[in-house]
Coordinates of C-alpha atoms and ligand atoms in Angstrom, one line a residue:
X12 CA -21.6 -16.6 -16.8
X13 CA -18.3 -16.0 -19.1
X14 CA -15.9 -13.9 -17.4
X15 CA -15.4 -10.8 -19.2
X16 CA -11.7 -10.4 -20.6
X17 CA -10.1 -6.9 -20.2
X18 CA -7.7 -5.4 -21.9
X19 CA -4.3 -4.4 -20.0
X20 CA -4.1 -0.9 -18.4
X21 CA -1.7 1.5 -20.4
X22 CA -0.5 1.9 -16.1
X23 CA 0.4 -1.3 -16.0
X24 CA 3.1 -0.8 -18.4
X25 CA 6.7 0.0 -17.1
X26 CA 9.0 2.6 -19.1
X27 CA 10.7 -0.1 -20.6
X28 CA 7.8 -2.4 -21.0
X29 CA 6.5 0.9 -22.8
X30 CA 9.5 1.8 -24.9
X31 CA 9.6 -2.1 -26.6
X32 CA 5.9 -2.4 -27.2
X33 CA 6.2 1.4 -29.1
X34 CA 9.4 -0.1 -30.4
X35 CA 7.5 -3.3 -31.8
X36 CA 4.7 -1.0 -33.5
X37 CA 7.3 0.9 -35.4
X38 CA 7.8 4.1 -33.2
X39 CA 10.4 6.3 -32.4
X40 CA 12.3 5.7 -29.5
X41 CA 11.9 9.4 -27.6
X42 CA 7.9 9.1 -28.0
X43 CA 8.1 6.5 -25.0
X44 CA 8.8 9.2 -22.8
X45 CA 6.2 11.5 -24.3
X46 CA 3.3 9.5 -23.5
X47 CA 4.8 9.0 -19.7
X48 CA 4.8 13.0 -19.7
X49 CA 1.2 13.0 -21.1
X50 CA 0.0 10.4 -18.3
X51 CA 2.0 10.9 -14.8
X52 CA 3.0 14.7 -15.8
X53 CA 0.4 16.4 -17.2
X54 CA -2.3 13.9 -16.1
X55 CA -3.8 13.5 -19.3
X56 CA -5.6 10.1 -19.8
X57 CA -7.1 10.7 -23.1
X58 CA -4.9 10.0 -26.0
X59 CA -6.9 12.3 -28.2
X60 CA -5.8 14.9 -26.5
X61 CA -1.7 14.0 -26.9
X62 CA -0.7 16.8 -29.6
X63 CA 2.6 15.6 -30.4
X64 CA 2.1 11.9 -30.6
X65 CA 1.6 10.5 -34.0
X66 CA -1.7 9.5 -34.8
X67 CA -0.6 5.8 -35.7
X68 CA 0.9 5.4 -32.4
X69 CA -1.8 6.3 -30.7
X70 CA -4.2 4.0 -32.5
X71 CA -1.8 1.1 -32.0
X72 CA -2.0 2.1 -28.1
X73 CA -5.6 2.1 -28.5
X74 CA -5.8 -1.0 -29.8
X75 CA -2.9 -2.7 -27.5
X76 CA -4.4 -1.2 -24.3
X77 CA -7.2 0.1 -22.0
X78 CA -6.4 3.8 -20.6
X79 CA -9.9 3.6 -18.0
X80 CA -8.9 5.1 -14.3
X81 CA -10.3 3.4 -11.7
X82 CA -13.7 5.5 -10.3
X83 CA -13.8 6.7 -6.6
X84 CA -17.4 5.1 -5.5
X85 CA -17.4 6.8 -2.2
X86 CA -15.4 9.2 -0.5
X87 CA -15.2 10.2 3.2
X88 CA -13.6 12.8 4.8
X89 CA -13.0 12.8 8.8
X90 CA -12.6 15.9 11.2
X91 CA -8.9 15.2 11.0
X92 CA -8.4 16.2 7.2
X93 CA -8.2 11.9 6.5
X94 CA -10.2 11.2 3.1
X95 CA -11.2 8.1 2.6
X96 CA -12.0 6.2 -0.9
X97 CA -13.9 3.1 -2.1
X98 CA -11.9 2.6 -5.4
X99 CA -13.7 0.8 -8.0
X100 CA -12.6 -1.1 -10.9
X101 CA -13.6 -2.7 -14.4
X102 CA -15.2 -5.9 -12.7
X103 CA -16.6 -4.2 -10.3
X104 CA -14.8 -4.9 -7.9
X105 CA -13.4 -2.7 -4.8
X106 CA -10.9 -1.7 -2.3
X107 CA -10.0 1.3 0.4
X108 CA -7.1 3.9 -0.4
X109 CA -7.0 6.6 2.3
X110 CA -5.4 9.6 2.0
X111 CA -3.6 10.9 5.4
X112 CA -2.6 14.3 5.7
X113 CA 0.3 15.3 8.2
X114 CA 2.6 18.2 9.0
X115 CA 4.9 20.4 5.9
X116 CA 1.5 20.2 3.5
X117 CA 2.6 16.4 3.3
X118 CA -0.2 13.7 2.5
X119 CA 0.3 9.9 2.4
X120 CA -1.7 7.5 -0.1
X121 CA -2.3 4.2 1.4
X122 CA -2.9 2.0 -1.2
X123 CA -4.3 -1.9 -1.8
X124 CA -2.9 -4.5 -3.3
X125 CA -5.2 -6.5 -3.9
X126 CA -8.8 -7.1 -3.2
X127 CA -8.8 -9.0 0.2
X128 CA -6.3 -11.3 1.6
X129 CA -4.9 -14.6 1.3
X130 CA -2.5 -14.4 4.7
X131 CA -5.7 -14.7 6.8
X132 CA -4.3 -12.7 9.8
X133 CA -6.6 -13.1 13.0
X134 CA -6.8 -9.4 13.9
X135 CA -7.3 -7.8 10.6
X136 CA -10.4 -7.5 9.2
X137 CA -9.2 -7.8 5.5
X138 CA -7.6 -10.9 6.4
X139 CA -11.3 -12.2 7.3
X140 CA -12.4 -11.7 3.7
X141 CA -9.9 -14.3 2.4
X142 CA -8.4 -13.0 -1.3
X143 CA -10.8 -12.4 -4.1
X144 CA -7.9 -11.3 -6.7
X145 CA -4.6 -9.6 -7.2
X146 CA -4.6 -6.3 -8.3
X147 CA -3.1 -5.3 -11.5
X148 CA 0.0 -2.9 -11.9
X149 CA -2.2 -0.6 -13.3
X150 CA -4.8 -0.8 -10.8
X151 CA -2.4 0.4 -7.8
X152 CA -1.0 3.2 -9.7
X153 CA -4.6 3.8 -10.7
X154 CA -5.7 4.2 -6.8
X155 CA -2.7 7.1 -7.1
X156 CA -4.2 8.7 -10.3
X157 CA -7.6 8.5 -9.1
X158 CA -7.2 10.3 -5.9
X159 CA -5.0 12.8 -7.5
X160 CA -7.5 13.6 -10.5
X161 CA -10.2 14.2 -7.3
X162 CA -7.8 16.2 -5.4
X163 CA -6.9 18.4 -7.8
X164 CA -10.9 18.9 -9.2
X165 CA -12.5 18.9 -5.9
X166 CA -10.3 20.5 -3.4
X167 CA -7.5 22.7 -5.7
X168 CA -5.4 22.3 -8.0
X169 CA -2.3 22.7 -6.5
X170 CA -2.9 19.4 -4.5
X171 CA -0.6 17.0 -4.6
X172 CA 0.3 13.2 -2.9
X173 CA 4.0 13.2 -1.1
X174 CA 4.0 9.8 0.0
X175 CA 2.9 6.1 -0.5
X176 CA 2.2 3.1 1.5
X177 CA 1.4 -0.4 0.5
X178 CA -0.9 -0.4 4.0
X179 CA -4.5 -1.0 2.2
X180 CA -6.1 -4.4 1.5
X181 CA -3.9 -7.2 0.5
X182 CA -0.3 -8.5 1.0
X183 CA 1.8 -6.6 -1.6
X184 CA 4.7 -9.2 -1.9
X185 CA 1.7 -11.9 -2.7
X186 CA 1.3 -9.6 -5.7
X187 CA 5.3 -9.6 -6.1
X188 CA 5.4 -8.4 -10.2
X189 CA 2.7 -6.6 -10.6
X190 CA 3.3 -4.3 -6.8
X191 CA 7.4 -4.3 -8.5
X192 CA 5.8 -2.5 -11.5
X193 CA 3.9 -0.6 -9.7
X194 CA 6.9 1.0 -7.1
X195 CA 9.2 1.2 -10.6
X196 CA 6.2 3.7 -12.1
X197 CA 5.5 5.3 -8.1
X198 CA 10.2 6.2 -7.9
X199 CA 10.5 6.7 -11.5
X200 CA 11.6 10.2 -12.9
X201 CA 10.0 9.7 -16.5
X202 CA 6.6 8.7 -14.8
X203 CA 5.5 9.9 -10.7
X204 CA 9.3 10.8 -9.7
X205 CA 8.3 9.9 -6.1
X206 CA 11.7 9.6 -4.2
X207 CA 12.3 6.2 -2.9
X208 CA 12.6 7.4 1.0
X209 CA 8.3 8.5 0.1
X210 CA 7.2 5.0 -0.7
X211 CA 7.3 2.4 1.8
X212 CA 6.3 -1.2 1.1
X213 CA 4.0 -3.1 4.2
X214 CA 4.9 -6.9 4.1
X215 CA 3.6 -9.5 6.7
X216 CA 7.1 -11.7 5.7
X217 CA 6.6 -13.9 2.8
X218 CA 10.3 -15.2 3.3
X219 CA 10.9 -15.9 0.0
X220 CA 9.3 -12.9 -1.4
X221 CA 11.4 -10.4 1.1
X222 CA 14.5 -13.0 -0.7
X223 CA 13.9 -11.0 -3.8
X224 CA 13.3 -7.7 -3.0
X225 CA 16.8 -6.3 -4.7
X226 CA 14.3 -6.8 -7.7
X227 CA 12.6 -3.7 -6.4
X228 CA 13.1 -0.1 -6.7
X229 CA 15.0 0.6 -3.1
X230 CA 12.2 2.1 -1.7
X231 CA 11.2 1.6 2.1
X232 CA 10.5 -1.8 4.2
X233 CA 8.1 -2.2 6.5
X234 CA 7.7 -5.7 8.6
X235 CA 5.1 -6.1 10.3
X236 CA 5.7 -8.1 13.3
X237 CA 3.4 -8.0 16.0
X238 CA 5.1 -10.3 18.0
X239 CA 8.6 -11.3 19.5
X240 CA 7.7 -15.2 20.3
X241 CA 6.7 -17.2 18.0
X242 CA 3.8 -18.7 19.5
X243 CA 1.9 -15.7 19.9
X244 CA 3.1 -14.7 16.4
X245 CA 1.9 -17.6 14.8
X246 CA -1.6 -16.7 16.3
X247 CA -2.0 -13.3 15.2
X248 CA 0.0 -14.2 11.9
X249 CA -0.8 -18.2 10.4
X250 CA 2.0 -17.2 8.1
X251 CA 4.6 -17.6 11.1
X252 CA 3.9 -21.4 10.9
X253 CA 5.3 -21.4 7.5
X254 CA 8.1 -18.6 8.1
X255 CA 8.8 -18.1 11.7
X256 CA 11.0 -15.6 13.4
X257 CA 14.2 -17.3 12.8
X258 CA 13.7 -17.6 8.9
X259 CA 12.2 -14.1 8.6
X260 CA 14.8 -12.4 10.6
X261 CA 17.5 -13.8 8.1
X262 CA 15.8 -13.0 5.5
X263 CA 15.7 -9.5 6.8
X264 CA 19.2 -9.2 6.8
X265 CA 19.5 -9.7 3.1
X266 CA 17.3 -6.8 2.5
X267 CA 19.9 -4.4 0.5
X268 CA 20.1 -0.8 2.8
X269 CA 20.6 2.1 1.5
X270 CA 22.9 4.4 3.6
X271 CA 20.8 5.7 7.0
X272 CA 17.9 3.4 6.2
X273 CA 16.3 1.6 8.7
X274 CA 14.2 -1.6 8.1
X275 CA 10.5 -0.6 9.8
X276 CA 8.8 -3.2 12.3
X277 CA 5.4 -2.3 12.9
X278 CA 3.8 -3.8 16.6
X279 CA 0.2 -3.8 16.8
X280 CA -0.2 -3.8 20.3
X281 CA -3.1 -5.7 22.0
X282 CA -4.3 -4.9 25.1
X283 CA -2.8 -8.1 27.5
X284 CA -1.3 -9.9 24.7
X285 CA 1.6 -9.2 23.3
X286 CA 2.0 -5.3 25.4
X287 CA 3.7 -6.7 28.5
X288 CA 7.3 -6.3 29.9
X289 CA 8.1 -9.9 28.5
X290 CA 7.2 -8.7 25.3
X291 CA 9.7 -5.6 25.3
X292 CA 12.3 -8.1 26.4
X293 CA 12.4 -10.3 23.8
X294 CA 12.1 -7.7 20.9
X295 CA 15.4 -6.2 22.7
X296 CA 16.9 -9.6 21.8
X297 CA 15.1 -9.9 18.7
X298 CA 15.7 -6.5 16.9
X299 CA 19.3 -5.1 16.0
X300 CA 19.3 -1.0 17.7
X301 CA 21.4 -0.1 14.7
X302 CA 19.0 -0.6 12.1
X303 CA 15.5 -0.8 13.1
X304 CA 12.6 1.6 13.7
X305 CA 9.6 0.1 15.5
X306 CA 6.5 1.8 14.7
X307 CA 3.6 0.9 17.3
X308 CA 0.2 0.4 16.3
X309 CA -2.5 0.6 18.5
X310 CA -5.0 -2.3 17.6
X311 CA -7.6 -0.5 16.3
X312 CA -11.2 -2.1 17.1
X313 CA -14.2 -3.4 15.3
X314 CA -17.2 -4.9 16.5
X315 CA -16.3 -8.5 15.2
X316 CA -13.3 -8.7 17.2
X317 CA -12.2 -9.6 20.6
X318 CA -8.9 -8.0 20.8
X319 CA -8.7 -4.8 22.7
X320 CA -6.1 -1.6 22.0
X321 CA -4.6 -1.1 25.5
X322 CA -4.8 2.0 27.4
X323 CA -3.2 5.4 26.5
X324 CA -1.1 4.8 30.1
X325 CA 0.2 1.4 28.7
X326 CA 0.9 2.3 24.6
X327 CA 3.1 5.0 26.4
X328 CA 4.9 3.1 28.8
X329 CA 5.9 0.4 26.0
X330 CA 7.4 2.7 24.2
X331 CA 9.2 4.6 26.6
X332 CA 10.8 1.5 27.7
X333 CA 11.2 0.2 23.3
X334 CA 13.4 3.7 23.6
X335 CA 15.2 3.0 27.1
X336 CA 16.4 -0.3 25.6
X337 CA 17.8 1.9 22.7
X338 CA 15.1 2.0 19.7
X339 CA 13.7 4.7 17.4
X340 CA 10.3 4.3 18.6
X341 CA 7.1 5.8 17.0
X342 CA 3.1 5.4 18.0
X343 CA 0.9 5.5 14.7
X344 CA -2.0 8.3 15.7
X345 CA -5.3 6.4 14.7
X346 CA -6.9 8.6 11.8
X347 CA -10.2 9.3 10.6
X348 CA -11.9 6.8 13.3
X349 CA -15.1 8.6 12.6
X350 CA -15.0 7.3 9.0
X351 CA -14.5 3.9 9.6
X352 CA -11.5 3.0 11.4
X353 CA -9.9 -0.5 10.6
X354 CA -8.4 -2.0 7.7
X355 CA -11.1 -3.8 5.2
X356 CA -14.0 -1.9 7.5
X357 CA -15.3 0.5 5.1
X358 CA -15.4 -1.8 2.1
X359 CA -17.4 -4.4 4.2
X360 CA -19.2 -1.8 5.8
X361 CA -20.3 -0.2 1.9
X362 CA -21.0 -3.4 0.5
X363 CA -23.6 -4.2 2.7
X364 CA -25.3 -0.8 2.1
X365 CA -25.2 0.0 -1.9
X366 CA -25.1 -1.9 -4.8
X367 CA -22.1 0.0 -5.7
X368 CA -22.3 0.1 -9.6
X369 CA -25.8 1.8 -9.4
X370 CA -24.2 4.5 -7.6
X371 CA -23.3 7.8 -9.0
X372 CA -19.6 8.1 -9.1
X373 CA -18.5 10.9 -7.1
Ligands
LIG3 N1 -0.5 -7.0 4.2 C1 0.5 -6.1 4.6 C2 0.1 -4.7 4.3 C3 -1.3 -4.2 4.6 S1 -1.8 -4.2 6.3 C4 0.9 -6.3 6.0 O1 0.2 -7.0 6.7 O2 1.9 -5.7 6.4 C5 -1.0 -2.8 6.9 C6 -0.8 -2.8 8.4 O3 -2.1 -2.6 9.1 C7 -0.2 -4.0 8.9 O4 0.9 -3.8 9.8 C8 -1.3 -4.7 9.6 O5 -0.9 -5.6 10.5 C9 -2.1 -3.5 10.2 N2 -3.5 -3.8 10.6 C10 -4.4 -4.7 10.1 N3 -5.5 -4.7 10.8 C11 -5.3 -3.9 11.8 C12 -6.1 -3.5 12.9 N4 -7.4 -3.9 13.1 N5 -5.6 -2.5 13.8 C13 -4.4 -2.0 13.6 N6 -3.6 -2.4 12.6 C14 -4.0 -3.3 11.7
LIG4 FE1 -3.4 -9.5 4.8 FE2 -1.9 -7.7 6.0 FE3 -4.4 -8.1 6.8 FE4 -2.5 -9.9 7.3 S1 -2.6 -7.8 8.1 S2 -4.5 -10.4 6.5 S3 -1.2 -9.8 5.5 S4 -3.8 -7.3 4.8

């Protein structure tokens, strides 16, 4: 069968990708502003409805563009307040965003990348799917507008999203342009206005990648590192054979900081693997105290794997002794475990159920 050609999304567009295409159709330079307004301020996908946009304009954006928002195929909400979503997109297609709501009325979108995974990680059960495509721009800010149209309708309308991490499906930096794009629209004033210190960025340390990331928008880093030795690294993480320790670490140090940031290492911790006093020792050698934040993640289980998430007792005691040794250290709280926990879980899990496009979109 042919594959069907789409057109690109309107949200794939940057401001300035915007401004020359309206230039290049004869338009005045302020209306480039006025359709951001119309789209990530007053949430208005329809062009029809754009009152002060010039009818030719809008027919050449027509013409130029697809405005369709992705459709929430499934939505789950846990006894914590955690909604999850099956986003779905033109081709079918489908990955997780969950929303995560925490203290101050603040809620954080964890959005995919793409749909699967190329970096094949052992523990994640994404990484088991292998990658089926890379998300478009427009399909990452789309998980944002999505779940913000369904907020607003279905719970109230003064709901809003504070924050955004690039924690769902896929490995944003695989997806370098298109996740760039997609950050420049998330910080930018004229389109979401998110501030930079509300959008962090999840990377499993494409060296080369992490090279470029003064490309970006300066919004957060998170590394996720699982390991301090590189043998047990490049088990968790086949990516370590390619860039180990040594290379990402320097890398690392390249990253462009922003006064008081930190650079994030996230530590799944696995229950007698990589959660012994070994372990603690060589992160202490591995991590500079001035400018790193480990975040802990307790491996969180599925029936197809054989790791384990270690006891309450032992996630405690490897902090404490992360913060003796002089880090910022956090535990990430599993949420919405009675929704389907792990990463890539609930797709799987749905897949298997419905024949997704004969559902009723929510
Ligand atoms: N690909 C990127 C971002 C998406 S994964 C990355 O790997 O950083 C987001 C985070 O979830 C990563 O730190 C990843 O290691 C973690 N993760 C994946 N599977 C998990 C599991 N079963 N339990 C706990 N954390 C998991
Ligand atoms: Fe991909 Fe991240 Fe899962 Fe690794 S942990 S397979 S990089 S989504």
């Amino acid at each position: 069968m042919q594959k069907k050609e789409f057109k690109k999304l309107i949200y794939s567009l940057s401001f300035d990708d915007l401004a020359s295409f309206l230039e290049s159709v004869g338009a005045k330079k302020f209306v480039a502003k006025q359709v951001f307004d119309w789209i990530y301020h007053k949430h208005q996908y329809d062009p029809e409805n754009w009152s002060n946009v010039p009818a030719k304009v809008k027919e050449a954006l027509q013409a130029g563009f697809d405005f369709t928002l992705p459709k929430i195929v499934w939505e789950g909400l846990s006894v914590d307040g955690t909604r999850k979503f099956l986003v779905g997109f033109r081709d079918g297609r489908t990955v997780e965003t969950v929303m995560i709501p925490a203290k101050s009325n603040r809620k954080t979108l964890c959005i995919s990348s793409q749909v699967g995974c190329a970096i094949g990680c052992t523990f994640c059960h994404t990484g088991t799917m292998g990658l089926t495509r890379h998300l478009e721009a427009g399909e990452i800010v789309g998980q944002f507008l999505a779940v913000t149209k369904f907020l607003k309708e279905k719970v109230g309308p003064e709901e809003r999203l504070s924050n955004i991490v690039y924690m769902g499906q896929g490995e944003p930096l695989h997806n370098f342009e298109q996740a760039k794009i997609s950050a420049m629209i998330f910080t930018d004033e004229r389109a979401l206005g998110l501030s930079q210190r509300r959008v962090t960025l999840s990377t499993s340390g494409l060296v080369p990648q992490i090279k470029k990331l003064d490309d970006f928008p300066p919004i957060n880093i998170a590394i996720s590192l699982h390991a301090a030795h590189n043998d047990i690294r490049t088990e968790l993480m086949p990516i370590n054979q390619a860039y180990d320790l040594d290379r990402l670490l320097s890398a690392i140090k390249e990253i462009p900081l922003k006064a008081h940031r930190y650079i994030t290492y996230e530590y799944l911790l696995i229950d007698k693997y990589n959660d012994r006093k070994e372990d603690i020792e060589a992160l202490s050698r591995l991590l500079p105290k001035e400018v790193s934040k480990i975040n802990l993640i307790p491996f969180n289980e599925y029936p197809e794997s054989s790791f384990k998430r270690p006891s309450i007792s032992r996630i405690n005691w490897f902090r404490d002794e992360l913060e003796k040794s002089g880090y910022t250290c956090t535990i990430r709280t599993t949420k919405g475990s009675d929704i389907l926990a792990a990463c890539g879980q609930l797709k799987s899990e749905m897949e298997k159920k419905v024949n997704l496009w004969s559902e009723k979109p929510v």
